[in-house]
């Protein structure tokens, strides 16, 4: 998976439809999430499309599997995952994920339907990280 800074660098030089294509490409690059993990327990509430996030890994290196049934939403999911993937749980728990995503200006680039679940996904990831880091 690409780093968030690498993605931001590429995104900055793109416009309109090219940005959508990049998001779709990022979604395709997400690590495969087995269908058996796509359950009500892993479903992120408040998203217009179905989004699933499954945390794995240990306190020193969190890892997330994620998926969505909508291509652009899956790309947004990939951005959130890129911000936190394989980082220590304590770091993720304290991280300003919203701030990390600011270079993408998602609120102005995408419809509110596509971004409405992002805060819920970030909250879920940070809550898991806080729980793991607390032991």
CSV table of N, CA and C in Angstrom, one decimal:
chain,number,residue,atom,x,y,z
A,1,UNK,N,0.8,-1.2,0.0
A,1,UNK,CA,0.0,0.0,0.0
A,1,UNK,C,0.9,1.2,0.0
A,2,UNK,N,0.5,2.2,-0.8
A,2,UNK,CA,1.2,3.5,-0.8
A,2,UNK,C,1.1,4.3,0.5
A,3,UNK,N,2.0,5.1,0.7
A,3,UNK,CA,1.9,6.0,1.9
A,3,UNK,C,0.9,7.1,1.6
A,4,UNK,N,0.4,7.7,2.6
A,4,UNK,CA,-0.5,8.8,2.5
A,4,UNK,C,0.2,10.0,1.8
A,5,UNK,N,1.4,10.2,2.2
A,5,UNK,CA,2.1,11.4,1.6
A,5,UNK,C,2.4,11.2,0.1
A,6,UNK,N,2.7,9.9,-0.3
A,6,UNK,CA,2.9,9.6,-1.7
A,6,UNK,C,1.6,9.8,-2.5
A,7,UNK,N,0.5,9.4,-1.9
A,7,UNK,CA,-0.8,9.6,-2.5
A,7,UNK,C,-1.2,11.1,-2.6
A,8,UNK,N,-0.9,11.8,-1.6
A,8,UNK,CA,-1.2,13.3,-1.6
A,8,UNK,C,-0.4,14.0,-2.6
A,9,UNK,N,0.8,13.6,-2.8
A,9,UNK,CA,1.7,14.2,-3.8
A,9,UNK,C,1.1,14.0,-5.2
A,10,UNK,N,0.7,12.8,-5.5
A,10,UNK,CA,0.1,12.5,-6.8
A,10,UNK,C,-1.3,13.2,-7.0
A,11,UNK,N,-2.1,13.2,-5.9
A,11,UNK,CA,-3.4,13.8,-5.9
A,11,UNK,C,-3.4,15.3,-6.2
A,12,UNK,N,-2.4,16.0,-5.7
A,12,UNK,CA,-2.2,17.4,-5.8
A,12,UNK,C,-2.1,17.8,-7.3
A,13,UNK,N,-1.5,17.0,-8.1
A,13,UNK,CA,-1.3,17.4,-9.5
A,13,UNK,C,-2.5,17.0,-10.4
A,14,UNK,N,-3.5,16.3,-9.8
A,14,UNK,CA,-4.6,15.9,-10.6
A,14,UNK,C,-5.8,16.8,-10.5
A,15,UNK,N,-6.7,16.8,-11.4
A,15,UNK,CA,-8.0,17.6,-11.3
A,15,UNK,C,-9.2,16.7,-11.6
A,16,UNK,N,-10.3,17.1,-11.1
A,16,UNK,CA,-11.6,16.5,-11.4
A,16,UNK,C,-11.7,15.0,-11.5
A,17,UNK,N,-12.0,14.6,-12.7
A,17,UNK,CA,-12.1,13.1,-13.0
A,17,UNK,C,-10.9,12.3,-12.7
A,18,UNK,N,-9.7,12.9,-12.9
A,18,UNK,CA,-8.5,12.2,-12.6
A,18,UNK,C,-8.4,11.9,-11.2
A,19,UNK,N,-8.9,12.8,-10.3
A,19,UNK,CA,-8.9,12.5,-8.9
A,19,UNK,C,-9.8,11.3,-8.6
A,20,UNK,N,-10.9,11.3,-9.2
A,20,UNK,CA,-11.9,10.2,-9.0
A,20,UNK,C,-11.2,8.8,-9.5
A,21,UNK,N,-10.5,8.9,-10.6
A,21,UNK,CA,-9.8,7.7,-11.1
A,21,UNK,C,-8.7,7.2,-10.1
A,22,UNK,N,-8.0,8.2,-9.5
A,22,UNK,CA,-7.0,7.8,-8.5
A,22,UNK,C,-7.7,7.1,-7.3
A,23,UNK,N,-8.8,7.7,-6.8
A,23,UNK,CA,-9.5,7.1,-5.7
A,23,UNK,C,-9.9,5.7,-6.0
A,24,UNK,N,-10.5,5.5,-7.2
A,24,UNK,CA,-10.9,4.1,-7.6
A,24,UNK,C,-9.7,3.2,-7.7
A,25,UNK,N,-8.6,3.7,-8.2
A,25,UNK,CA,-7.4,2.8,-8.2
A,25,UNK,C,-6.9,2.5,-6.8
A,26,UNK,N,-6.9,3.4,-5.9
A,26,UNK,CA,-6.5,3.1,-4.5
A,26,UNK,C,-7.4,2.1,-3.9
A,27,UNK,N,-8.7,2.2,-4.2
A,27,UNK,CA,-9.7,1.2,-3.7
A,27,UNK,C,-9.3,-0.2,-4.2
A,28,UNK,N,-8.9,-0.3,-5.4
A,28,UNK,CA,-8.6,-1.6,-6.0
A,28,UNK,C,-7.3,-2.2,-5.4
A,29,UNK,N,-6.4,-1.3,-4.9
A,29,UNK,CA,-5.2,-1.7,-4.3
A,29,UNK,C,-5.3,-2.2,-2.9
A,30,UNK,N,-6.5,-2.0,-2.3
A,30,UNK,CA,-6.6,-2.4,-0.9
A,30,UNK,C,-6.4,-3.9,-0.8
A,31,UNK,N,-5.8,-4.3,0.3
A,31,UNK,CA,-5.7,-5.7,0.6
A,31,UNK,C,-7.0,-6.4,0.6
A,32,UNK,N,-7.1,-7.6,0.0
A,32,UNK,CA,-8.4,-8.3,0.0
A,32,UNK,C,-8.9,-8.6,1.4
A,33,UNK,N,-10.2,-8.3,1.5
A,33,UNK,CA,-10.9,-8.6,2.8
A,33,UNK,C,-11.9,-9.8,2.5
A,34,UNK,N,-11.6,-10.9,3.2
A,34,UNK,CA,-12.5,-12.1,2.9
A,34,UNK,C,-14.0,-11.7,3.2
A,35,UNK,N,-14.8,-12.3,2.4
A,35,UNK,CA,-16.3,-12.1,2.6
A,35,UNK,C,-16.8,-12.5,4.0
A,36,UNK,N,-16.1,-13.5,4.5
A,36,UNK,CA,-16.5,-14.0,5.9
A,36,UNK,C,-16.4,-12.9,6.9
A,37,UNK,N,-15.5,-11.9,6.7
A,37,UNK,CA,-15.3,-10.8,7.7
A,37,UNK,C,-16.2,-9.6,7.4
A,38,UNK,N,-17.0,-9.7,6.4
A,38,UNK,CA,-17.9,-8.6,6.1
A,38,UNK,C,-19.3,-8.9,6.8
A,39,UNK,N,-19.3,-8.6,8.0
A,39,UNK,CA,-20.5,-8.9,8.9
A,39,UNK,C,-21.0,-7.6,9.4
A,40,UNK,N,-22.1,-7.7,10.1
A,40,UNK,CA,-22.8,-6.6,10.8
A,40,UNK,C,-21.8,-6.0,11.8
A,41,UNK,N,-21.0,-6.8,12.4
A,41,UNK,CA,-20.0,-6.3,13.5
A,41,UNK,C,-18.9,-5.5,12.9
A,42,UNK,N,-18.5,-5.7,11.6
A,42,UNK,CA,-17.5,-4.9,11.0
A,42,UNK,C,-18.0,-3.8,10.1
A,43,UNK,N,-19.3,-3.7,10.0
A,43,UNK,CA,-19.9,-2.6,9.1
A,43,UNK,C,-19.8,-1.3,9.8
A,44,UNK,N,-19.4,-0.3,9.1
A,44,UNK,CA,-19.2,1.1,9.6
A,44,UNK,C,-20.6,1.7,9.4
A,45,UNK,N,-21.2,2.2,10.5
A,45,UNK,CA,-22.5,2.9,10.5
A,45,UNK,C,-22.4,4.3,9.9
A,46,UNK,N,-23.5,4.7,9.2
A,46,UNK,CA,-23.5,6.1,8.8
A,46,UNK,C,-23.0,6.3,7.4
A,47,UNK,N,-22.5,5.3,6.7
A,47,UNK,CA,-22.0,5.4,5.4
A,47,UNK,C,-23.1,5.2,4.4
A,48,UNK,N,-23.1,6.0,3.3
A,48,UNK,CA,-24.1,5.8,2.3
A,48,UNK,C,-24.0,4.5,1.5
A,49,UNK,N,-22.7,4.0,1.3
A,49,UNK,CA,-22.4,2.7,0.8
A,49,UNK,C,-22.0,1.8,1.9
A,50,UNK,N,-22.0,0.5,1.7
A,50,UNK,CA,-21.5,-0.4,2.7
A,50,UNK,C,-20.0,-0.3,2.8
A,51,UNK,N,-19.5,-0.2,4.1
A,51,UNK,CA,-18.1,-0.1,4.4
A,51,UNK,C,-17.8,-1.0,5.5
A,52,UNK,N,-16.9,-1.9,5.4
A,52,UNK,CA,-16.5,-2.8,6.5
A,52,UNK,C,-15.0,-2.5,6.8
A,53,UNK,N,-14.7,-2.6,8.1
A,53,UNK,CA,-13.3,-2.4,8.6
A,53,UNK,C,-13.1,-3.5,9.7
A,54,UNK,N,-12.0,-4.2,9.5
A,54,UNK,CA,-11.7,-5.3,10.4
A,54,UNK,C,-10.2,-5.1,10.9
A,55,UNK,N,-10.1,-4.8,12.2
A,55,UNK,CA,-8.7,-4.6,12.7
A,55,UNK,C,-8.0,-5.9,13.0
A,56,UNK,N,-6.7,-5.9,12.7
A,56,UNK,CA,-5.8,-7.0,13.0
A,56,UNK,C,-4.6,-6.5,13.6
A,57,UNK,N,-3.6,-7.3,13.8
A,57,UNK,CA,-2.3,-6.8,14.3
A,57,UNK,C,-2.2,-6.7,15.8
A,58,UNK,N,-1.1,-6.2,16.2
A,58,UNK,CA,-0.8,-6.1,17.6
A,58,UNK,C,-0.6,-4.6,18.0
A,59,UNK,N,-0.4,-4.3,19.3
A,59,UNK,CA,-0.3,-2.9,19.7
A,59,UNK,C,0.9,-2.2,19.0
A,60,UNK,N,1.9,-2.9,18.7
A,60,UNK,CA,3.1,-2.2,18.1
A,60,UNK,C,2.9,-2.0,16.6
A,61,UNK,N,1.9,-2.7,16.0
A,61,UNK,CA,1.7,-2.5,14.6
A,61,UNK,C,0.3,-2.9,14.2
A,62,UNK,N,-0.6,-1.9,14.2
A,62,UNK,CA,-2.0,-2.2,13.9
A,62,UNK,C,-2.1,-2.4,12.4
A,63,UNK,N,-3.0,-3.3,12.0
A,63,UNK,CA,-3.3,-3.5,10.6
A,63,UNK,C,-4.8,-3.7,10.4
A,64,UNK,N,-5.3,-3.1,9.3
A,64,UNK,CA,-6.7,-3.1,9.0
A,64,UNK,C,-7.0,-3.7,7.7
A,65,UNK,N,-8.0,-4.5,7.6
A,65,UNK,CA,-8.6,-4.9,6.3
A,65,UNK,C,-9.9,-4.1,6.2
A,66,UNK,N,-10.1,-3.7,5.0
A,66,UNK,CA,-11.3,-2.8,4.7
A,66,UNK,C,-11.8,-3.0,3.3
A,67,UNK,N,-13.1,-2.8,3.1
A,67,UNK,CA,-13.7,-2.9,1.8
A,67,UNK,C,-15.0,-2.0,1.8
A,68,UNK,N,-15.5,-1.8,0.6
A,68,UNK,CA,-16.7,-1.1,0.3
A,68,UNK,C,-17.3,-1.7,-0.9
A,69,UNK,N,-18.6,-1.6,-1.0
A,69,UNK,CA,-19.3,-2.0,-2.2
A,69,UNK,C,-19.4,-0.9,-3.3
A,70,UNK,N,-18.8,0.2,-3.1
A,70,UNK,CA,-18.9,1.3,-4.0
A,70,UNK,C,-17.4,1.8,-4.3
A,71,UNK,N,-17.1,1.9,-5.6
A,71,UNK,CA,-15.7,2.1,-6.0
A,71,UNK,C,-15.1,3.4,-5.4
A,72,UNK,N,-15.7,4.5,-5.5
A,72,UNK,CA,-15.1,5.8,-5.0
A,72,UNK,C,-15.1,5.7,-3.5
A,73,UNK,N,-16.1,5.2,-2.8
A,73,UNK,CA,-16.1,5.1,-1.4
A,73,UNK,C,-15.0,4.2,-0.9
A,74,UNK,N,-14.7,3.1,-1.7
A,74,UNK,CA,-13.6,2.2,-1.4
A,74,UNK,C,-12.3,3.0,-1.5
A,75,UNK,N,-12.1,3.9,-2.4
A,75,UNK,CA,-10.9,4.7,-2.5
A,75,UNK,C,-10.8,5.6,-1.3
A,76,UNK,N,-11.9,6.2,-0.8
A,76,UNK,CA,-11.8,7.0,0.4
A,76,UNK,C,-11.4,6.2,1.6
A,77,UNK,N,-12.0,5.0,1.7
A,77,UNK,CA,-11.6,4.0,2.7
A,77,UNK,C,-10.1,3.8,2.7
A,78,UNK,N,-9.6,3.6,1.5
A,78,UNK,CA,-8.1,3.4,1.3
A,78,UNK,C,-7.3,4.5,1.8
A,79,UNK,N,-7.8,5.8,1.6
A,79,UNK,CA,-7.1,6.9,2.2
A,79,UNK,C,-7.0,6.9,3.7
A,80,UNK,N,-8.1,6.6,4.3
A,80,UNK,CA,-8.1,6.5,5.8
A,80,UNK,C,-7.2,5.4,6.3
A,81,UNK,N,-7.3,4.2,5.6
A,81,UNK,CA,-6.4,3.1,6.0
A,81,UNK,C,-4.9,3.5,5.8
A,82,UNK,N,-4.6,4.1,4.7
A,82,UNK,CA,-3.2,4.5,4.4
A,82,UNK,C,-2.7,5.4,5.5
A,83,UNK,N,-3.6,6.2,6.1
A,83,UNK,CA,-3.1,7.1,7.2
A,83,UNK,C,-2.7,6.4,8.5
A,84,UNK,N,-3.3,5.2,8.7
A,84,UNK,CA,-3.1,4.5,10.0
A,84,UNK,C,-2.4,3.2,9.9
A,85,UNK,N,-2.4,2.6,8.7
A,85,UNK,CA,-1.9,1.2,8.5
A,85,UNK,C,-0.5,1.0,9.0
A,86,UNK,N,-0.4,-0.1,9.8
A,86,UNK,CA,0.9,-0.6,10.3
A,86,UNK,C,1.6,0.4,11.3
A,87,UNK,N,0.9,1.2,11.9
A,87,UNK,CA,1.5,2.2,12.9
A,87,UNK,C,1.2,1.6,14.3
A,88,UNK,N,1.9,2.0,15.3
A,88,UNK,CA,1.6,1.6,16.6
A,88,UNK,C,0.3,2.1,17.1
A,89,UNK,N,-0.4,1.3,17.9
A,89,UNK,CA,-1.8,1.6,18.4
A,89,UNK,C,-1.8,2.9,19.1
A,90,UNK,N,-0.8,3.2,20.0
A,90,UNK,CA,-0.8,4.4,20.8
A,90,UNK,C,-0.7,5.6,19.8
A,91,UNK,N,0.1,5.5,18.8
A,91,UNK,CA,0.2,6.6,17.8
A,91,UNK,C,-1.1,6.9,17.1
A,92,UNK,N,-1.8,5.8,16.6
A,92,UNK,CA,-3.1,5.9,15.9
A,92,UNK,C,-4.1,6.5,16.9
A,93,UNK,N,-4.1,6.1,18.1
A,93,UNK,CA,-5.1,6.6,19.1
A,93,UNK,C,-5.0,8.1,19.2
A,94,UNK,N,-3.8,8.7,19.2
A,94,UNK,CA,-3.6,10.1,19.3
A,94,UNK,C,-3.5,10.9,18.0
A,95,UNK,N,-3.6,10.2,16.9
A,95,UNK,CA,-3.4,10.8,15.6
A,95,UNK,C,-4.5,11.7,15.2
A,96,UNK,N,-4.2,12.8,14.5
A,96,UNK,CA,-5.2,13.6,13.9
A,96,UNK,C,-5.5,13.1,12.5
A,97,UNK,N,-6.3,12.1,12.3
A,97,UNK,CA,-6.6,11.5,11.0
A,97,UNK,C,-7.3,12.5,10.1
A,98,UNK,N,-8.2,13.3,10.6
A,98,UNK,CA,-8.9,14.3,9.8
A,98,UNK,C,-7.8,15.2,9.3
A,99,UNK,N,-6.9,15.7,10.1
A,99,UNK,CA,-5.9,16.6,9.6
A,99,UNK,C,-5.0,15.9,8.6
A,100,UNK,N,-4.7,14.7,8.8
A,100,UNK,CA,-3.9,13.9,7.8
A,100,UNK,C,-4.5,13.9,6.4
A,101,UNK,N,-5.9,13.9,6.4
A,101,UNK,CA,-6.6,13.8,5.2
A,101,UNK,C,-6.9,15.2,4.5
A,102,UNK,N,-6.6,16.2,5.2
A,102,UNK,CA,-6.9,17.6,4.7
A,102,UNK,C,-6.4,17.9,3.3
A,103,UNK,N,-5.2,17.4,3.0
A,103,UNK,CA,-4.7,17.7,1.6
A,103,UNK,C,-5.6,17.2,0.5
A,104,UNK,N,-6.5,16.3,0.8
A,104,UNK,CA,-7.4,15.7,-0.2
A,104,UNK,C,-8.6,16.6,-0.3
A,105,UNK,N,-8.9,17.5,0.6
A,105,UNK,CA,-10.1,18.4,0.5
A,105,UNK,C,-11.3,17.6,0.1
A,106,UNK,N,-11.6,16.5,0.8
A,106,UNK,CA,-12.6,15.6,0.4
A,106,UNK,C,-14.0,16.2,0.4
A,107,UNK,N,-14.2,17.1,1.4
A,107,UNK,CA,-15.6,17.7,1.5
A,107,UNK,C,-15.9,18.6,0.3
A,108,UNK,N,-14.9,19.2,-0.3
A,108,UNK,CA,-15.2,20.0,-1.5
A,108,UNK,C,-15.0,19.2,-2.8
A,109,UNK,N,-14.3,18.1,-2.8
A,109,UNK,CA,-14.1,17.3,-4.0
A,109,UNK,C,-15.2,16.3,-4.3
A,110,UNK,N,-15.9,15.9,-3.2
A,110,UNK,CA,-16.9,14.8,-3.3
A,110,UNK,C,-18.2,15.2,-2.7
A,111,UNK,N,-19.2,14.5,-3.1
A,111,UNK,CA,-20.5,14.8,-2.5
A,111,UNK,C,-20.6,14.4,-1.1
A,112,UNK,N,-21.5,15.1,-0.3
A,112,UNK,CA,-21.6,14.8,1.1
A,112,UNK,C,-22.0,13.4,1.4
A,113,UNK,N,-22.7,12.7,0.4
A,113,UNK,CA,-23.1,11.3,0.5
A,113,UNK,C,-21.9,10.4,0.6
A,114,UNK,N,-20.8,10.8,-0.2
A,114,UNK,CA,-19.6,10.0,-0.2
A,114,UNK,C,-18.7,10.1,1.0
A,115,UNK,N,-18.8,11.3,1.7
A,115,UNK,CA,-17.9,11.6,2.8
A,115,UNK,C,-18.6,11.5,4.2
A,116,UNK,N,-19.9,11.3,4.2
A,116,UNK,CA,-20.6,11.3,5.5
A,116,UNK,C,-20.2,10.2,6.5
A,117,UNK,N,-19.7,9.1,6.0
A,117,UNK,CA,-19.3,8.0,6.9
A,117,UNK,C,-17.9,8.1,7.3
A,118,UNK,N,-17.1,9.0,6.8
A,118,UNK,CA,-15.7,9.1,7.1
A,118,UNK,C,-15.4,9.4,8.6
A,119,UNK,N,-16.1,10.3,9.2
A,119,UNK,CA,-15.9,10.5,10.7
A,119,UNK,C,-16.2,9.2,11.5
A,120,UNK,N,-17.2,8.5,11.1
A,120,UNK,CA,-17.5,7.2,11.8
A,120,UNK,C,-16.4,6.2,11.6
A,121,UNK,N,-15.8,6.1,10.4
A,121,UNK,CA,-14.8,5.2,10.2
A,121,UNK,C,-13.5,5.6,11.0
A,122,UNK,N,-13.2,6.9,11.0
A,122,UNK,CA,-12.0,7.3,11.7
A,122,UNK,C,-12.2,7.1,13.2
A,123,UNK,N,-13.4,7.3,13.7
A,123,UNK,CA,-13.7,7.1,15.1
A,123,UNK,C,-13.6,5.6,15.5
A,124,UNK,N,-14.0,4.7,14.6
A,124,UNK,CA,-13.9,3.3,14.8
A,124,UNK,C,-12.4,2.8,14.9
A,125,UNK,N,-11.6,3.3,13.9
A,125,UNK,CA,-10.2,3.0,13.9
A,125,UNK,C,-9.5,3.5,15.1
A,126,UNK,N,-9.8,4.8,15.5
A,126,UNK,CA,-9.1,5.4,16.7
A,126,UNK,C,-9.6,4.7,18.0
A,127,UNK,N,-10.9,4.3,18.1
A,127,UNK,CA,-11.3,3.6,19.3
A,127,UNK,C,-10.6,2.2,19.4
A,128,UNK,N,-10.5,1.5,18.3
A,128,UNK,CA,-9.8,0.2,18.4
A,128,UNK,C,-8.3,0.4,18.8
A,129,UNK,N,-7.7,1.5,18.2
A,129,UNK,CA,-6.3,1.7,18.6
A,129,UNK,C,-6.2,2.1,20.1
A,130,UNK,N,-7.1,2.9,20.6
A,130,UNK,CA,-7.1,3.2,22.0
A,130,UNK,C,-7.3,2.0,22.9
A,131,UNK,N,-8.2,1.1,22.5
A,131,UNK,CA,-8.5,-0.1,23.3
A,131,UNK,C,-7.2,-1.0,23.3
A,132,UNK,N,-6.6,-1.2,22.1
A,132,UNK,CA,-5.4,-2.0,22.0
A,132,UNK,C,-4.2,-1.4,22.8
A,133,UNK,N,-4.0,-0.1,22.7
A,133,UNK,CA,-2.9,0.5,23.4
A,133,UNK,C,-3.0,0.5,24.9
A,134,UNK,N,-4.3,0.5,25.3
A,134,UNK,CA,-4.5,0.5,26.8
A,134,UNK,C,-4.3,-0.9,27.4
A,135,UNK,N,-4.3,-1.9,26.5
A,135,UNK,CA,-4.0,-3.3,26.9
A,135,UNK,C,-5.3,-3.9,27.3
